[in-house]
């Protein structure tokens, strides 16, 4: 089987792939700032809006977005089989970015614990069990920042997440499953023996990617699609519906929330599938930056700071995935024999993902 060219800048296939990249990024970024805003961080869980009306599955807007989502995911899968693999950076750079993930996660956990919350600003701890969780979270944050006992801190992070599930429920645990992904990633990279690290390291990036994707899917469904009333309340307070502001009066807050929810779910599905991971995360990074900028433009420095502190682990994960891509395992296109063969041919002499 003949290998595809990794350069091929002027070939029709390459041009089509590049156009596909542009389309995929544009479609993802369009409603992204609202998609990545954690609604519960800024509005009360009992928030209401006047004349709220939920969408039903048979509404034309929902059906159109389902079709768009399927097209974007299919485009991502096709592009993943067309685009050349990007060389992995040297081991020192990989190490430095993993350190950024460790430090950012530690700072976020410590600052959130200082505010009396578990993992996220809106999950206020309560009772004696909550106090135990706060203390454990602060200890984890200190250990991660100090770069001491990382393996033990990672195990404590998993136990902390179990405590979060007990105190706040399964939905909250799924929304922040990214923290378990970070814990597993750090744990694998700090296993006590080289043999254990060599055995499990090929799965570390993939597990981090998949758990991050599940978090995004859950947040999109819970806060914007099924939790549309909270998201519309957020828009009423912060007025981020730029489409309506541009003069498209048919694009109500209701439709904007629906669109943002589907975009967040698309981000998550593509991460779980492991296709065009770097492109997807690049769009995600743009979104994280944009949401903070919007708060700063509005002069809401307190919200911007809360958004940044809460998103620090996500920023660290984004940097790791941009550098290391989908990982060595658990990618949907690996199920296609032709893709597996072409991947082996294209990566000869290229360092594998960590």
XYZ file of C-alpha atoms in Angstrom:
354
model
C 0.000 0.000 0.000
C 1.493 3.339 -1.012
C 1.927 5.862 1.759
C 0.340 9.285 1.489
C 2.745 12.171 1.199
C 3.320 14.090 4.408
C 3.987 17.279 2.500
C 1.934 17.392 -0.701
C 1.220 21.100 -0.256
C -0.145 21.628 -3.774
C -2.106 18.431 -4.354
C -5.904 18.581 -4.704
C -6.282 16.246 -1.724
C -4.090 18.516 0.391
C -6.086 21.581 -0.656
C -9.348 19.840 0.230
C -7.916 18.839 3.586
C -6.830 22.409 4.293
C -10.285 23.715 3.385
C -11.766 21.114 5.689
C -9.516 22.310 8.497
C -10.688 25.896 8.017
C -14.338 24.836 7.960
C -13.951 22.688 11.068
C -12.217 25.437 13.039
C -14.686 28.119 11.926
C -17.688 25.995 12.829
C -16.296 25.191 16.267
C -15.138 28.702 17.151
C -18.334 30.522 16.118
C -20.277 30.057 19.353
C -17.311 28.968 21.401
C -16.959 31.675 24.079
C -20.471 30.980 25.354
C -19.901 27.244 24.908
C -16.955 27.261 27.301
C -18.447 29.616 29.889
C -19.358 27.540 32.937
C -22.871 28.859 33.461
C -23.224 27.635 37.059
C -20.151 29.650 38.040
C -21.978 32.909 37.313
C -25.732 32.336 37.718
C -27.791 30.791 40.467
C -28.956 27.223 39.958
C -32.553 28.401 40.442
C -32.277 31.199 37.864
C -35.274 31.840 35.631
C -35.986 33.872 32.508
C -39.219 35.399 31.307
C -41.167 33.386 28.720
C -38.720 30.487 28.758
C -39.568 27.697 26.316
C -37.473 24.549 26.014
C -36.721 22.983 22.633
C -38.072 19.570 21.779
C -36.204 16.923 19.820
C -38.432 17.399 16.761
C -37.975 21.174 16.494
C -36.337 22.196 13.172
C -33.512 24.041 14.962
C -32.592 20.923 16.917
C -32.724 18.700 13.851
C -30.549 21.144 11.908
C -27.952 21.206 14.682
C -27.970 17.420 14.916
C -27.234 17.299 11.174
C -24.493 19.927 11.521
C -22.950 18.006 14.422
C -22.908 14.741 12.486
C -21.312 16.499 9.502
C -18.620 18.128 11.646
C -17.758 14.900 13.437
C -17.658 13.023 10.115
C -15.448 15.770 8.672
C -13.094 15.402 11.637
C -12.843 11.632 11.083
C -12.167 12.047 7.352
C -9.605 14.810 7.926
C -7.812 12.644 10.464
C -7.146 10.072 7.745
C -5.935 12.733 5.289
C -3.702 15.005 7.319
C -0.055 14.070 7.971
C 1.106 13.341 11.498
C 2.878 16.204 13.221
C 6.279 15.477 14.719
C 6.312 15.179 18.489
C 8.472 17.766 20.250
C 11.615 16.792 22.118
C 11.405 15.171 25.540
C 12.472 18.327 27.415
C 9.636 20.373 25.922
C 7.156 17.588 26.694
C 8.403 17.526 30.281
C 8.060 21.317 30.609
C 4.453 21.300 29.422
C 3.550 18.431 31.729
C 5.006 20.537 34.533
C 2.733 23.426 33.501
C -0.252 21.068 33.768
C 0.882 20.012 37.250
C 1.395 23.577 38.491
C -1.807 24.972 36.959
C -3.862 22.131 38.433
C -2.283 22.618 41.856
C -2.895 26.372 41.824
C -6.512 25.933 40.759
C -7.193 23.352 43.478
C -5.515 25.436 46.171
C -7.267 28.701 45.235
C -10.636 26.966 44.928
C -10.143 25.336 48.334
C -9.371 28.783 49.768
C -12.808 29.895 48.551
C -14.412 26.906 50.283
C -15.350 25.060 47.091
C -14.524 21.622 45.722
C -12.829 21.653 42.273
C -15.182 24.328 40.848
C -16.332 27.710 42.239
C -20.015 26.741 42.465
C -19.480 23.474 44.364
C -19.456 24.966 47.870
C -18.505 22.346 50.433
C -20.808 21.807 53.392
C -20.779 19.782 56.584
C -17.896 17.989 58.237
C -17.390 15.773 55.168
C -17.092 18.891 53.028
C -14.481 20.291 55.393
C -12.448 17.084 55.043
C -12.646 17.433 51.253
C -11.501 21.074 51.406
C -8.478 20.158 53.544
C -7.610 17.245 51.238
C -7.912 19.504 48.190
C -5.625 22.114 49.731
C -3.032 19.426 50.539
C -3.209 18.121 46.961
C -2.739 21.634 45.597
C 0.311 22.255 47.790
C 1.893 18.908 46.852
C 1.382 19.529 43.139
C 2.804 23.048 43.287
C 5.776 21.895 45.391
C 6.354 18.896 43.072
C 6.424 16.481 45.994
C 4.776 13.055 46.313
C 3.040 13.469 42.949
C 1.974 9.838 42.828
C 0.286 10.132 46.214
C -1.268 13.478 45.281
C -2.702 11.902 42.124
C -4.305 9.085 44.106
C -5.714 11.680 46.519
C -7.176 13.566 43.536
C -9.084 10.449 42.485
C -10.360 9.987 46.049
C -11.288 13.692 46.152
C -13.362 13.192 43.027
C -15.106 10.252 44.637
C -15.906 12.548 47.575
C -17.203 15.151 45.135
C -19.545 12.547 43.652
C -20.807 11.625 47.121
C -21.462 15.247 48.139
C -22.698 16.714 44.850
C -23.872 13.724 42.798
C -22.894 11.805 39.678
C -23.643 14.670 37.280
C -21.133 16.990 38.965
C -18.577 14.173 38.961
C -19.012 13.678 35.201
C -18.818 17.428 34.533
C -15.388 17.518 36.154
C -14.125 14.104 35.089
C -11.231 16.017 33.504
C -9.712 16.160 37.006
C -9.627 12.350 37.141
C -8.010 12.407 33.689
C -5.302 14.748 34.991
C -4.796 12.576 38.080
C -4.437 9.393 36.014
C -2.081 11.142 33.590
C 0.186 12.388 36.395
C -0.005 9.057 38.199
C 1.116 7.095 35.129
C 3.969 9.523 34.495
C 5.163 9.090 38.103
C 4.819 5.341 38.548
C 7.614 3.924 40.749
C 9.359 1.727 38.163
C 10.408 2.180 34.548
C 8.680 -1.087 33.671
C 5.312 0.152 34.944
C 5.728 3.517 33.202
C 6.596 1.822 29.912
C 3.542 -0.429 30.229
C 0.931 2.236 30.954
C 2.385 5.430 29.464
C 1.006 4.766 25.953
C -2.491 5.126 27.457
C -1.849 8.251 29.558
C -2.579 10.909 26.915
C -5.523 8.986 25.477
C -7.195 8.637 28.880
C -6.637 12.339 29.581
C -8.174 13.213 26.202
C -11.201 10.947 26.603
C -12.043 12.100 30.135
C -11.717 15.728 29.037
C -14.109 14.997 26.180
C -16.641 13.387 28.527
C -16.479 16.486 30.751
C -17.226 18.765 27.789
C -20.099 16.590 26.569
C -21.655 16.505 30.044
C -21.295 20.265 30.510
C -22.815 20.972 27.098
C -25.798 18.750 27.838
C -26.326 19.744 31.474
C -25.708 23.503 31.316
C -26.896 24.469 27.844
C -29.071 21.856 26.171
C -31.017 20.367 29.088
C -30.073 23.310 31.337
C -31.003 25.987 28.807
C -32.873 28.111 31.352
C -29.620 28.736 33.264
C -27.707 29.528 30.072
C -30.397 31.957 28.911
C -30.240 33.611 32.328
C -26.478 33.947 31.816
C -27.047 35.660 28.448
C -29.599 37.999 29.990
C -26.941 39.078 32.492
C -23.883 39.211 30.221
C -25.360 39.742 26.732
C -22.912 37.581 24.775
C -25.326 36.923 21.900
C -23.148 38.578 19.271
C -25.272 37.231 16.397
C -28.338 39.154 17.590
C -26.164 42.221 18.199
C -25.023 42.072 14.558
C -28.616 42.625 13.429
C -29.850 39.030 12.994
C -32.907 39.477 15.178
C -34.200 35.956 14.488
C -31.181 34.585 16.399
C -32.650 34.738 19.869
C -30.866 33.899 23.118
C -32.794 30.622 23.019
C -31.236 29.674 19.671
C -27.811 30.956 20.713
C -27.806 28.714 23.808
C -28.839 25.734 21.684
C -25.985 26.457 19.273
C -23.430 26.898 22.074
C -24.522 23.644 23.685
C -24.122 21.679 20.479
C -20.680 23.237 19.872
C -19.493 22.156 23.312
C -20.796 18.633 22.734
C -19.018 18.561 19.338
C -15.746 19.563 21.031
C -16.187 16.713 23.476
C -17.197 14.045 20.953
C -14.200 14.804 18.728
C -11.890 14.543 21.744
C -13.375 11.194 22.750
C -12.994 9.883 19.193
C -9.388 11.114 19.035
C -9.669 12.655 15.564
C -8.028 15.971 14.597
C -7.171 16.354 18.272
C -4.694 19.191 17.828
C -7.071 21.212 15.617
C -9.930 20.659 18.029
C -7.842 21.656 21.040
C -6.476 24.673 19.168
C -10.065 25.848 18.693
C -10.771 25.052 22.354
C -7.785 27.141 23.435
C -9.045 30.066 21.366
C -12.360 29.724 23.158
C -10.805 29.732 26.626
C -8.939 32.908 25.757
C -12.023 34.552 24.235
C -14.269 33.960 27.257
C -11.749 35.643 29.564
C -11.289 38.550 27.152
C -15.057 39.119 26.989
C -15.277 39.396 30.766
C -12.346 41.833 30.782
C -13.912 43.941 28.005
C -17.067 44.170 30.111
C -14.946 45.332 33.051
C -15.929 42.283 35.103
C -12.483 41.501 36.461
C -13.834 39.296 39.253
C -15.624 37.013 36.770
C -12.541 36.977 34.523
C -10.374 35.889 37.460
C -12.854 33.182 38.501
C -12.986 31.939 34.909
C -9.187 31.847 34.660
C -8.653 30.065 37.989
C -11.341 27.505 37.174
C -9.958 26.933 33.698
C -6.304 26.581 34.696
C -6.424 22.751 34.626
C -8.183 22.900 31.236
C -5.469 25.222 29.905
C -2.810 22.775 31.100
C -4.621 19.860 29.451
C -4.973 21.852 26.220
C -1.224 22.513 26.110
C -0.440 18.819 26.639
C -2.874 17.686 23.942
C -1.623 20.268 21.439
C 1.898 18.946 21.959
C 1.116 15.239 22.188
C -2.006 14.929 20.064
C -4.395 12.024 20.532
C -1.892 9.743 22.289
C -0.786 6.311 21.181
C -4.020 4.420 21.858
C -7.826 4.544 21.839
C -8.529 6.486 18.632
C -11.587 5.622 16.543
C -9.703 5.679 13.231
C -7.384 2.974 14.563
C -10.298 0.613 13.968
C -9.834 1.139 10.213
C -7.099 -1.248 8.936
C -6.009 1.118 6.156
C -5.592 3.954 8.643
C -3.481 1.808 10.968
C -1.201 0.863 8.082
C -0.817 4.444 6.877
C -0.141 5.656 10.410
C 2.683 3.137 10.779
C 4.175 4.206 7.432
C 3.913 7.930 8.139
C 5.439 7.742 11.600
C 8.603 5.841 10.699
C 11.445 7.740 12.366
C 9.025 10.035 14.174
C 8.943 9.949 17.987
C 5.711 8.512 19.365
C 3.408 10.367 21.743
C 4.240 10.228 25.452
